[in-house]
mmCIF file of C-alpha atoms and ligand atoms in Angstrom:
data_model
loop_
_atom_site.group_PDB
_atom_site.id
_atom_site.type_symbol
_atom_site.label_atom_id
_atom_site.label_comp_id
_atom_site.label_asym_id
_atom_site.label_seq_id
_atom_site.Cartn_x
_atom_site.Cartn_y
_atom_site.Cartn_z
ATOM 1 C CA UNK A 1 124.907 81.868 54.606
ATOM 2 C CA UNK A 2 126.510 79.021 56.930
ATOM 3 C CA UNK A 3 127.677 79.113 60.283
ATOM 4 C CA UNK A 4 126.472 80.351 63.732
ATOM 5 C CA UNK A 5 123.398 82.420 64.216
ATOM 6 C CA UNK A 6 125.121 85.642 65.696
ATOM 7 C CA UNK A 7 123.479 87.896 68.235
ATOM 8 C CA UNK A 8 124.587 91.215 69.266
ATOM 9 C CA UNK A 9 123.692 93.103 72.539
ATOM 10 C CA UNK A 10 124.207 96.967 72.469
ATOM 11 C CA UNK A 11 127.281 97.886 74.345
ATOM 12 C CA UNK A 12 125.168 99.780 77.405
ATOM 13 C CA UNK A 13 124.076 96.469 78.730
ATOM 14 C CA UNK A 14 127.224 96.567 80.449
ATOM 15 C CA UNK A 15 128.728 99.094 82.761
ATOM 16 C CA UNK A 16 132.228 100.701 82.448
ATOM 17 C CA UNK A 17 133.364 97.729 84.737
ATOM 18 C CA UNK A 18 132.023 95.119 82.444
ATOM 19 C CA UNK A 19 129.369 94.075 84.900
ATOM 20 C CA UNK A 20 125.813 94.091 83.673
ATOM 21 C CA UNK A 21 123.721 97.066 84.052
ATOM 22 C CA UNK A 22 120.702 94.544 84.662
ATOM 23 C CA UNK A 23 121.659 91.473 86.475
ATOM 24 C CA UNK A 24 118.077 90.171 86.148
ATOM 25 C CA UNK A 25 118.262 89.949 82.538
ATOM 26 C CA UNK A 26 118.973 86.225 82.041
ATOM 27 C CA UNK A 27 121.186 85.925 78.890
ATOM 28 C CA UNK A 28 122.055 82.116 80.033
ATOM 29 C CA UNK A 29 119.227 80.838 77.446
ATOM 30 C CA UNK A 30 120.877 82.460 74.769
ATOM 31 C CA UNK A 31 124.214 81.205 75.626
ATOM 32 C CA UNK A 32 123.145 77.739 76.096
ATOM 33 C CA UNK A 33 121.198 77.914 72.714
ATOM 34 C CA UNK A 34 122.554 75.432 70.289
ATOM 35 C CA UNK A 35 123.878 77.356 66.853
ATOM 36 C CA UNK A 36 123.996 80.527 68.793
ATOM 37 C CA UNK A 37 126.830 82.882 69.552
ATOM 38 C CA UNK A 38 126.536 86.057 71.308
ATOM 39 C CA UNK A 39 128.752 89.166 71.754
ATOM 40 C CA UNK A 40 128.567 92.639 73.163
ATOM 41 C CA UNK A 41 128.953 95.299 71.033
ATOM 42 C CA UNK A 42 131.594 98.072 71.997
ATOM 43 C CA UNK A 43 129.368 101.200 73.182
ATOM 44 C CA UNK A 44 128.815 103.351 69.936
ATOM 45 C CA UNK A 45 125.673 105.665 69.839
ATOM 46 C CA UNK A 46 124.458 105.721 67.517
ATOM 47 C CA UNK A 47 125.415 102.070 66.710
ATOM 48 C CA UNK A 48 127.426 101.920 63.407
ATOM 49 C CA UNK A 49 126.773 99.663 60.452
ATOM 50 C CA UNK A 50 130.278 97.862 60.691
ATOM 51 C CA UNK A 51 129.674 96.915 64.122
ATOM 52 C CA UNK A 52 126.716 94.754 62.878
ATOM 53 C CA UNK A 53 128.054 93.398 59.667
ATOM 54 C CA UNK A 54 128.278 89.901 60.843
ATOM 55 C CA UNK A 55 125.439 89.502 63.117
ATOM 56 C CA UNK A 56 121.888 87.859 62.774
ATOM 57 C CA UNK A 57 120.244 89.568 65.725
ATOM 58 C CA UNK A 58 120.600 92.813 67.766
ATOM 59 C CA UNK A 59 119.413 93.203 71.374
ATOM 60 C CA UNK A 60 119.428 97.067 71.996
ATOM 61 C CA UNK A 61 118.912 98.836 74.837
ATOM 62 C CA UNK A 62 119.231 102.619 74.921
ATOM 63 C CA UNK A 63 121.449 103.064 71.901
ATOM 64 C CA UNK A 64 120.285 104.750 68.727
ATOM 65 C CA UNK A 65 119.529 102.393 65.762
ATOM 66 C CA UNK A 66 119.703 105.259 62.973
ATOM 67 C CA UNK A 67 120.108 104.663 59.230
ATOM 68 C CA UNK A 68 123.686 104.866 59.822
ATOM 69 C CA UNK A 69 123.730 101.664 61.996
ATOM 70 C CA UNK A 70 122.183 99.303 58.983
ATOM 71 C CA UNK A 71 124.841 97.214 58.478
ATOM 72 C CA UNK A 72 125.747 96.796 54.357
ATOM 73 C CA UNK A 73 126.271 92.960 54.495
ATOM 74 C CA UNK A 74 122.216 92.545 54.843
ATOM 75 C CA UNK A 75 122.693 89.763 57.413
ATOM 76 C CA UNK A 76 120.718 91.327 60.441
ATOM 77 C CA UNK A 77 117.104 89.835 60.301
ATOM 78 C CA UNK A 78 116.100 91.706 63.758
ATOM 79 C CA UNK A 79 116.388 94.374 66.110
ATOM 80 C CA UNK A 80 115.080 93.319 69.472
ATOM 81 C CA UNK A 81 114.364 96.238 71.853
ATOM 82 C CA UNK A 82 114.684 95.904 75.498
ATOM 83 C CA UNK A 83 111.466 97.453 75.990
ATOM 84 C CA UNK A 84 108.331 98.958 74.239
ATOM 85 C CA UNK A 85 109.295 102.201 73.371
ATOM 86 C CA UNK A 86 111.210 102.644 69.923
ATOM 87 C CA UNK A 87 111.821 106.192 69.541
ATOM 88 C CA UNK A 88 115.412 105.398 69.366
ATOM 89 C CA UNK A 89 115.158 103.245 66.627
ATOM 90 C CA UNK A 90 114.644 104.549 62.905
ATOM 91 C CA UNK A 91 111.920 102.156 61.671
ATOM 92 C CA UNK A 92 111.742 103.241 58.037
ATOM 93 C CA UNK A 93 115.119 102.207 57.683
ATOM 94 C CA UNK A 94 114.828 99.015 59.371
ATOM 95 C CA UNK A 95 112.058 98.159 57.194
ATOM 96 C CA UNK A 96 113.624 99.107 54.214
ATOM 97 C CA UNK A 97 116.388 97.065 55.091
ATOM 98 C CA UNK A 98 114.323 94.129 55.620
ATOM 99 C CA UNK A 99 115.100 94.053 59.591
ATOM 100 C CA UNK A 100 112.160 93.299 61.831
ATOM 101 C CA UNK A 101 111.825 95.642 64.991
ATOM 102 C CA UNK A 102 110.275 93.510 67.945
ATOM 103 C CA UNK A 103 109.374 95.381 71.262
ATOM 104 C CA UNK A 104 108.433 93.440 74.586
ATOM 105 C CA UNK A 105 105.173 94.194 75.537
ATOM 106 C CA UNK A 106 105.079 91.123 77.636
ATOM 107 C CA UNK A 107 107.698 92.571 79.926
ATOM 108 C CA UNK A 108 106.429 95.721 80.703
ATOM 109 C CA UNK A 109 102.510 95.078 80.778
ATOM 110 C CA UNK A 110 102.380 94.164 84.596
ATOM 111 C CA UNK A 111 105.114 96.506 86.039
ATOM 112 C CA UNK A 112 103.803 99.695 84.408
ATOM 113 C CA UNK A 113 100.463 98.788 85.411
ATOM 114 C CA UNK A 114 101.579 97.968 89.138
ATOM 115 C CA UNK A 115 103.207 101.801 88.763
ATOM 116 C CA UNK A 116 99.917 103.244 87.829
ATOM 117 C CA UNK A 117 97.890 101.067 90.820
ATOM 118 C CA UNK A 118 101.305 102.745 93.080
ATOM 119 C CA UNK A 119 100.646 106.263 92.056
ATOM 120 C CA UNK A 120 96.685 105.848 92.418
ATOM 121 C CA UNK A 121 97.050 104.298 95.920
ATOM 122 C CA UNK A 122 99.872 106.737 97.190
ATOM 123 C CA UNK A 123 98.021 109.927 95.690
ATOM 124 C CA UNK A 124 94.518 108.851 97.365
ATOM 125 C CA UNK A 125 95.947 107.557 100.504
ATOM 126 C CA UNK A 126 97.980 110.665 100.955
ATOM 127 C CA UNK A 127 101.103 108.449 101.624
ATOM 128 C CA UNK A 128 103.654 111.451 101.072
ATOM 129 C CA UNK A 129 101.816 113.674 103.253
ATOM 130 C CA UNK A 130 101.412 111.118 105.884
ATOM 131 C CA UNK A 131 105.132 109.826 105.874
ATOM 132 C CA UNK A 132 106.083 113.674 106.480
ATOM 133 C CA UNK A 133 103.411 113.728 109.259
ATOM 134 C CA UNK A 134 104.888 110.743 111.074
ATOM 135 C CA UNK A 135 108.532 112.140 110.836
ATOM 136 C CA UNK A 136 107.444 115.338 112.815
ATOM 137 C CA UNK A 137 106.119 113.412 115.929
ATOM 138 C CA UNK A 138 103.743 114.931 118.338
ATOM 139 C CA UNK A 139 102.747 117.993 115.862
ATOM 140 C CA UNK A 140 102.355 115.551 112.840
ATOM 141 C CA UNK A 141 100.099 113.127 114.724
ATOM 142 C CA UNK A 142 98.028 116.175 115.605
ATOM 143 C CA UNK A 143 97.812 117.373 112.157
ATOM 144 C CA UNK A 144 96.685 114.054 110.441
ATOM 145 C CA UNK A 145 93.164 114.723 110.700
ATOM 146 C CA UNK A 146 93.837 117.312 108.003
ATOM 147 C CA UNK A 147 94.865 115.012 105.210
ATOM 148 C CA UNK A 148 91.959 112.503 104.938
ATOM 149 C CA UNK A 149 92.658 110.180 102.199
ATOM 150 C CA UNK A 150 89.965 109.276 99.254
ATOM 151 C CA UNK A 151 88.535 105.786 99.449
ATOM 152 C CA UNK A 152 88.068 104.279 95.857
ATOM 153 C CA UNK A 153 84.943 102.289 96.086
ATOM 154 C CA UNK A 154 82.270 103.440 93.536
ATOM 155 C CA UNK A 155 84.603 106.382 92.213
ATOM 156 C CA UNK A 156 85.644 106.440 88.466
ATOM 157 C CA UNK A 157 88.878 105.113 86.950
ATOM 158 C CA UNK A 158 89.613 106.622 83.578
ATOM 159 C CA UNK A 159 91.987 106.148 80.733
ATOM 160 C CA UNK A 160 93.277 107.583 77.593
ATOM 161 C CA UNK A 161 94.275 104.500 75.718
ATOM 162 C CA UNK A 162 93.271 100.796 76.571
ATOM 163 C CA UNK A 163 96.075 98.734 74.907
ATOM 164 C CA UNK A 164 98.479 96.565 76.373
ATOM 165 C CA UNK A 165 99.133 98.712 79.621
ATOM 166 C CA UNK A 166 95.724 100.268 80.001
ATOM 167 C CA UNK A 167 94.088 97.202 79.740
ATOM 168 C CA UNK A 168 96.061 95.540 82.417
ATOM 169 C CA UNK A 169 95.772 98.594 85.021
ATOM 170 C CA UNK A 170 91.790 97.829 84.549
ATOM 171 C CA UNK A 171 92.308 94.232 85.107
ATOM 172 C CA UNK A 172 94.300 94.905 88.307
ATOM 173 C CA UNK A 173 92.079 97.518 89.601
ATOM 174 C CA UNK A 174 89.076 95.236 89.506
ATOM 175 C CA UNK A 175 88.870 94.291 93.192
ATOM 176 C CA UNK A 176 88.737 98.047 93.979
ATOM 177 C CA UNK A 177 85.075 98.188 92.696
ATOM 178 C CA UNK A 178 85.584 101.526 90.699
ATOM 179 C CA UNK A 179 83.689 102.348 87.648
ATOM 180 C CA UNK A 180 85.772 102.325 84.738
ATOM 181 C CA UNK A 181 85.686 104.415 81.661
ATOM 182 C CA UNK A 182 87.962 104.983 78.747
ATOM 183 C CA UNK A 183 88.883 106.620 75.149
ATOM 184 C CA UNK A 184 90.569 104.672 72.619
ATOM 185 C CA UNK A 185 89.720 105.677 68.783
ATOM 186 C CA UNK A 186 90.993 101.990 68.411
ATOM 187 C CA UNK A 187 89.913 100.210 71.402
ATOM 188 C CA UNK A 188 89.098 96.405 71.285
ATOM 189 C CA UNK A 189 85.393 96.695 72.040
ATOM 190 C CA UNK A 190 85.448 92.859 73.344
ATOM 191 C CA UNK A 191 88.323 93.379 75.788
ATOM 192 C CA UNK A 192 86.710 96.707 76.799
ATOM 193 C CA UNK A 193 83.357 94.649 77.438
ATOM 194 C CA UNK A 194 84.915 91.961 79.393
ATOM 195 C CA UNK A 195 86.951 94.399 81.443
ATOM 196 C CA UNK A 196 83.857 96.324 82.075
ATOM 197 C CA UNK A 197 84.963 99.467 80.767
ATOM 198 C CA UNK A 198 82.538 102.070 79.268
ATOM 199 C CA UNK A 199 83.616 103.575 76.129
ATOM 200 C CA UNK A 200 83.324 107.338 76.246
ATOM 201 C CA UNK A 201 84.396 110.516 74.447
ATOM 202 C CA UNK A 202 87.860 111.870 75.257
ATOM 203 C CA UNK A 203 86.689 115.106 77.119
ATOM 204 C CA UNK A 204 84.337 112.796 78.795
ATOM 205 C CA UNK A 205 87.183 110.995 80.363
ATOM 206 C CA UNK A 206 88.485 114.053 81.792
ATOM 207 C CA UNK A 207 85.134 115.515 82.829
ATOM 208 C CA UNK A 208 83.716 112.341 84.564
ATOM 209 C CA UNK A 209 86.916 110.490 85.854
ATOM 210 C CA UNK A 210 88.254 110.919 89.587
ATOM 211 C CA UNK A 211 91.542 109.184 88.531
ATOM 212 C CA UNK A 212 92.457 110.185 84.948
ATOM 213 C CA UNK A 213 95.418 107.817 83.515
ATOM 214 C CA UNK A 214 97.354 108.368 80.428
ATOM 215 C CA UNK A 215 98.117 104.816 78.624
ATOM 216 C CA UNK A 216 98.597 105.960 74.846
ATOM 217 C CA UNK A 217 101.513 106.243 72.720
ATOM 218 C CA UNK A 218 103.151 109.714 71.894
ATOM 219 C CA UNK A 219 102.415 110.827 68.416
ATOM 220 C CA UNK A 220 101.302 113.788 66.378
ATOM 221 C CA UNK A 221 97.720 113.307 67.449
ATOM 222 C CA UNK A 222 98.623 113.007 71.146
ATOM 223 C CA UNK A 223 101.334 115.418 71.975
ATOM 224 C CA UNK A 224 99.859 117.797 74.533
ATOM 225 C CA UNK A 225 96.634 115.949 74.277
ATOM 226 C CA UNK A 226 96.222 116.844 78.074
ATOM 227 C CA UNK A 227 96.383 120.497 77.332
ATOM 228 C CA UNK A 228 94.915 123.747 79.378
ATOM 229 C CA UNK A 229 91.409 122.932 78.178
ATOM 230 C CA UNK A 230 90.997 119.195 79.022
ATOM 231 C CA UNK A 231 92.938 119.900 82.379
ATOM 232 C CA UNK A 232 90.181 122.716 83.249
ATOM 233 C CA UNK A 233 87.504 119.890 82.417
ATOM 234 C CA UNK A 234 88.838 117.668 85.456
ATOM 235 C CA UNK A 235 86.779 117.861 88.921
ATOM 236 C CA UNK A 236 88.864 119.819 91.500
ATOM 237 C CA UNK A 237 89.182 116.625 93.532
ATOM 238 C CA UNK A 238 90.413 114.350 90.637
ATOM 239 C CA UNK A 239 94.154 113.229 89.944
ATOM 240 C CA UNK A 240 96.175 113.074 86.754
ATOM 241 C CA UNK A 241 98.617 110.139 86.373
ATOM 242 C CA UNK A 242 100.913 109.855 83.441
ATOM 243 C CA UNK A 243 103.229 106.751 82.893
ATOM 244 C CA UNK A 244 103.173 107.019 79.176
ATOM 245 C CA UNK A 245 104.995 109.684 77.512
ATOM 246 C CA UNK A 246 106.009 113.307 78.753
ATOM 247 C CA UNK A 247 105.004 115.355 75.948
ATOM 248 C CA UNK A 248 101.403 113.909 75.923
ATOM 249 C CA UNK A 249 100.910 116.406 78.876
ATOM 250 C CA UNK A 250 101.387 120.123 78.462
ATOM 251 C CA UNK A 251 103.580 120.244 81.792
ATOM 252 C CA UNK A 252 103.359 124.047 82.025
ATOM 253 C CA UNK A 253 99.556 123.892 81.940
ATOM 254 C CA UNK A 254 99.536 120.887 84.696
ATOM 255 C CA UNK A 255 101.721 123.024 87.021
ATOM 256 C CA UNK A 256 99.287 125.802 86.595
ATOM 257 C CA UNK A 257 96.301 123.669 87.510
ATOM 258 C CA UNK A 258 98.256 121.949 90.150
ATOM 259 C CA UNK A 259 99.836 125.283 91.960
ATOM 260 C CA UNK A 260 96.120 126.672 91.865
ATOM 261 C CA UNK A 261 94.805 123.762 93.275
ATOM 262 C CA UNK A 262 92.164 123.070 90.503
ATOM 263 C CA UNK A 263 93.005 119.278 90.500
ATOM 264 C CA UNK A 264 93.672 117.214 93.745
ATOM 265 C CA UNK A 265 97.120 116.062 92.583
ATOM 266 C CA UNK A 266 99.423 114.220 89.921
ATOM 267 C CA UNK A 267 101.446 111.168 89.812
ATOM 268 C CA UNK A 268 104.175 111.515 87.043
ATOM 269 C CA UNK A 269 106.626 109.075 85.971
ATOM 270 C CA UNK A 270 107.451 110.906 82.571
ATOM 271 C CA UNK A 271 108.231 114.441 81.834
ATOM 272 C CA UNK A 272 108.553 116.778 78.852
ATOM 273 C CA UNK A 273 112.115 116.911 79.215
ATOM 274 C CA UNK A 274 114.005 114.082 80.880
ATOM 275 C CA UNK A 275 116.209 114.260 83.007
ATOM 276 C CA UNK A 276 114.094 116.872 84.855
ATOM 277 C CA UNK A 277 115.398 120.330 85.861
ATOM 278 C CA UNK A 278 115.664 120.187 89.510
ATOM 279 C CA UNK A 279 114.381 123.904 89.330
ATOM 280 C CA UNK A 280 111.146 123.214 87.487
ATOM 281 C CA UNK A 281 108.674 124.637 89.511
ATOM 282 C CA UNK A 282 106.412 121.655 88.869
ATOM 283 C CA UNK A 283 109.091 119.753 91.268
ATOM 284 C CA UNK A 284 108.196 122.209 94.432
ATOM 285 C CA UNK A 285 104.805 121.333 94.429
ATOM 286 C CA UNK A 286 103.518 119.372 97.387
ATOM 287 C CA UNK A 287 100.494 117.689 95.473
ATOM 288 C CA UNK A 288 102.680 115.914 92.487
ATOM 289 C CA UNK A 289 104.378 112.524 93.199
ATOM 290 C CA UNK A 290 107.280 111.902 90.710
ATOM 291 C CA UNK A 291 109.529 109.408 89.659
ATOM 292 C CA UNK A 292 112.475 109.544 87.315
ATOM 293 C CA UNK A 293 110.792 107.189 84.307
ATOM 294 C CA UNK A 294 111.740 104.102 86.674
ATOM 295 C CA UNK A 295 108.501 103.444 88.912
ATOM 296 C CA UNK A 296 108.262 100.313 86.817
ATOM 297 C CA UNK A 297 111.709 99.110 87.177
ATOM 298 C CA UNK A 298 111.949 95.969 88.883
ATOM 299 C CA UNK A 299 113.739 93.043 88.841
ATOM 300 C CA UNK A 300 110.633 91.333 87.071
ATOM 301 C CA UNK A 301 110.567 94.100 84.667
ATOM 302 C CA UNK A 302 114.054 93.461 83.287
ATOM 303 C CA UNK A 303 113.964 89.847 83.672
ATOM 304 C CA UNK A 304 110.653 90.109 81.682
ATOM 305 C CA UNK A 305 111.944 92.046 79.031
ATOM 306 C CA UNK A 306 115.162 90.134 78.716
ATOM 307 C CA UNK A 307 113.192 86.818 78.315
ATOM 308 C CA UNK A 308 111.014 88.437 75.676
ATOM 309 C CA UNK A 309 113.824 89.654 73.700
ATOM 310 C CA UNK A 310 115.656 86.304 74.014
ATOM 311 C CA UNK A 311 112.690 84.452 72.884
ATOM 312 C CA UNK A 312 112.038 86.701 69.791
ATOM 313 C CA UNK A 313 115.858 86.449 68.716
ATOM 314 C CA UNK A 314 115.467 82.560 69.087
ATOM 315 C CA UNK A 315 112.100 82.694 67.143
ATOM 316 C CA UNK A 316 113.735 84.141 64.435
ATOM 317 C CA UNK A 317 116.764 81.918 64.567
ATOM 318 C CA UNK A 318 114.131 79.213 63.866
ATOM 319 C CA UNK A 319 112.314 81.036 61.400
ATOM 320 C CA UNK A 320 109.670 82.084 63.289
ATOM 321 C CA UNK A 321 107.640 85.315 63.528
ATOM 322 C CA UNK A 322 108.181 86.777 67.004
ATOM 323 C CA UNK A 323 105.486 88.473 69.052
ATOM 324 C CA UNK A 324 105.720 92.319 69.217
ATOM 325 C CA UNK A 325 106.745 93.236 65.668
ATOM 326 C CA UNK A 326 106.262 96.874 65.112
ATOM 327 C CA UNK A 327 106.933 97.272 61.489
ATOM 328 C CA UNK A 328 104.666 94.371 60.619
ATOM 329 C CA UNK A 329 105.015 95.285 56.649
ATOM 330 C CA UNK A 330 108.482 93.606 56.577
ATOM 331 C CA UNK A 331 107.003 90.280 57.634
ATOM 332 C CA UNK A 332 105.510 90.232 53.730
ATOM 333 C CA UNK A 333 108.590 91.140 52.116
ATOM 334 C CA UNK A 334 110.092 88.563 50.221
ATOM 335 C CA UNK A 335 113.885 89.259 51.453
ATOM 336 C CA UNK A 336 112.582 88.867 55.021
ATOM 337 C CA UNK A 337 110.576 85.534 54.219
ATOM 338 C CA UNK A 338 113.834 84.224 52.377
ATOM 339 C CA UNK A 339 115.798 84.892 55.557
ATOM 340 C CA UNK A 340 113.432 83.394 57.975
ATOM 341 C CA UNK A 341 113.255 80.055 55.707
ATOM 342 C CA UNK A 342 117.258 80.063 55.200
ATOM 343 C CA UNK A 343 117.229 80.289 59.483
ATOM 344 C CA UNK A 344 114.394 77.444 59.633
ATOM 345 C CA UNK A 345 116.232 75.150 57.197
ATOM 346 C CA UNK A 346 119.507 75.536 59.038
ATOM 347 C CA UNK A 347 118.447 75.512 62.648
ATOM 348 C CA UNK A 348 115.118 73.719 62.389
ATOM 349 C CA UNK A 349 111.575 74.844 62.951
HETATM 350 N N1 NAD B 1 106.931 104.423 82.043
HETATM 351 C C1 NAD B 1 107.498 103.567 81.491
HETATM 352 O O1 NAD B 1 108.609 103.185 82.047
HETATM 353 C C2 NAD B 1 106.872 102.824 80.308
HETATM 354 C C3 NAD B 1 107.031 101.526 80.055
HETATM 355 C C4 NAD B 1 106.382 101.046 79.288
HETATM 356 C C5 NAD B 1 105.459 101.837 78.080
HETATM 357 N N2 NAD B 1 105.155 103.228 78.448
HETATM 358 C C6 NAD B 1 104.195 104.056 77.880
HETATM 359 O O2 NAD B 1 103.101 103.447 78.263
HETATM 360 C C7 NAD B 1 102.163 103.808 77.089
HETATM 361 C C8 NAD B 1 101.118 102.681 76.600
HETATM 362 O O3 NAD B 1 101.877 101.430 76.288
HETATM 363 P P1 NAD B 1 101.182 99.970 75.850
HETATM 364 O O4 NAD B 1 102.240 98.959 75.683
HETATM 365 O O5 NAD B 1 99.927 99.740 76.703
HETATM 366 O O6 NAD B 1 100.613 100.490 74.221
HETATM 367 P P2 NAD B 1 99.498 99.871 73.512
HETATM 368 O O7 NAD B 1 99.901 100.576 71.999
HETATM 369 O O8 NAD B 1 99.333 98.360 73.404
HETATM 370 O O9 NAD B 1 98.491 100.813 73.663
HETATM 371 C C9 NAD B 1 98.068 102.153 73.452
HETATM 372 C C10 NAD B 1 96.608 102.266 73.460
HETATM 373 O O10 NAD B 1 96.585 103.765 72.699
HETATM 374 C C11 NAD B 1 95.663 103.617 72.084
HETATM 375 N N3 NAD B 1 95.485 105.097 71.476
HETATM 376 C C12 NAD B 1 96.322 105.315 70.216
HETATM 377 N N4 NAD B 1 95.970 106.716 69.774
HETATM 378 C C13 NAD B 1 95.019 107.263 70.796
HETATM 379 C C14 NAD B 1 94.764 108.450 70.884
HETATM 380 N N5 NAD B 1 94.758 109.462 70.114
HETATM 381 N N6 NAD B 1 93.746 108.641 72.183
HETATM 382 C C15 NAD B 1 93.439 107.630 72.981
HETATM 383 N N7 NAD B 1 93.828 106.152 72.769
HETATM 384 C C16 NAD B 1 94.634 106.003 71.682
HETATM 385 C C17 NAD B 1 96.093 102.605 71.057
HETATM 386 O O11 NAD B 1 94.758 102.283 70.203
HETATM 387 C C18 NAD B 1 96.181 101.487 72.030
HETATM 388 O O12 NAD B 1 95.184 100.766 72.403
HETATM 389 C C19 NAD B 1 102.829 104.227 76.126
HETATM 390 O O13 NAD B 1 103.137 105.512 75.580
HETATM 391 C C20 NAD B 1 104.453 103.634 76.026
HETATM 392 O O14 NAD B 1 105.560 104.483 75.700
HETATM 393 C C21 NAD B 1 105.897 103.764 79.433
#
């Protein structure tokens, strides 16, 4: 296939007025890359096969890539998701069509780990309560002694999952002089040892940690992993933080333990149903801090996701395997290998 390496960006990268949704996503390196031509797709959700017939690569924001999105031309070689979640992408359909699905772990690692630290510091420092007190004036100042914070030295930071984000959270938390414990059935023992993390049983994380953080993917095995029983194992003084995926936590059970003050509090960036229902009783509680699945949204997060996607796409253009490929089996398929070879011969390694 001669001609340009054509890159599509899903239509939801642009607002209705044509301006970019994420101005920090720098697409200049793509525009300027020799041999590359790029275009925004019309906003169709899910994407339709015919929209993608003439493209080699797709950078995908939130639109769904479903079986009906797979172009018949066989030209599309990579779907580069803007972020690390890929529940909007039909992975088997990609694999069957010889399309690599790449995600951007390098873009979200630091921003999400910082979000977790933000929740830890806000919860243990009683930031929200003290903000309210200061606004009350004299009565607020008079009541400040009733809202003592919790120091972190020697306390136990626990995690369910020590992957990309979980490990970074521990890395960032090092100067706080806490004890680190985690459960991860597939943990890299070397990374855990380097970070000073003691690997323990799942229930031990809940029973022993002063702060339990959730850093595993959502799967059949982890759906409602944080249930009434495990919440019941937690210390009365402990906090739960979930920035991973809402359905990992049984939200009704969490609401109950928070209401009954059987744990000290929670920080939630994700929910079982998003967007949240403003009438959800969870949102009426004063011992929970919430964010709209966006605590990690910073200029640097979007710049990082964009840079990672641009790099993945340019890697494919030059016949290289990008980082963050989810469906790794595609890399061994003769069809995909032949396509990489073709790109390499046309655009140089
Ligand atoms: N809030 C946000 O905006 C946001 C942004 C990015 C990622 N996330 C979420 O953060 C979570 C972690 O992402 P990541 O990039 O670190 O993923 P990752 O795949 O690098 O790490 C996940 C870790 O969880 C472990 N794991 C798998 N099953 C487990 C189980 N049953 N019990 C314990 N551990 C288990 C894996 O072995 C792996 O080490 C994911 O749920 C992801 O969707 C949220």
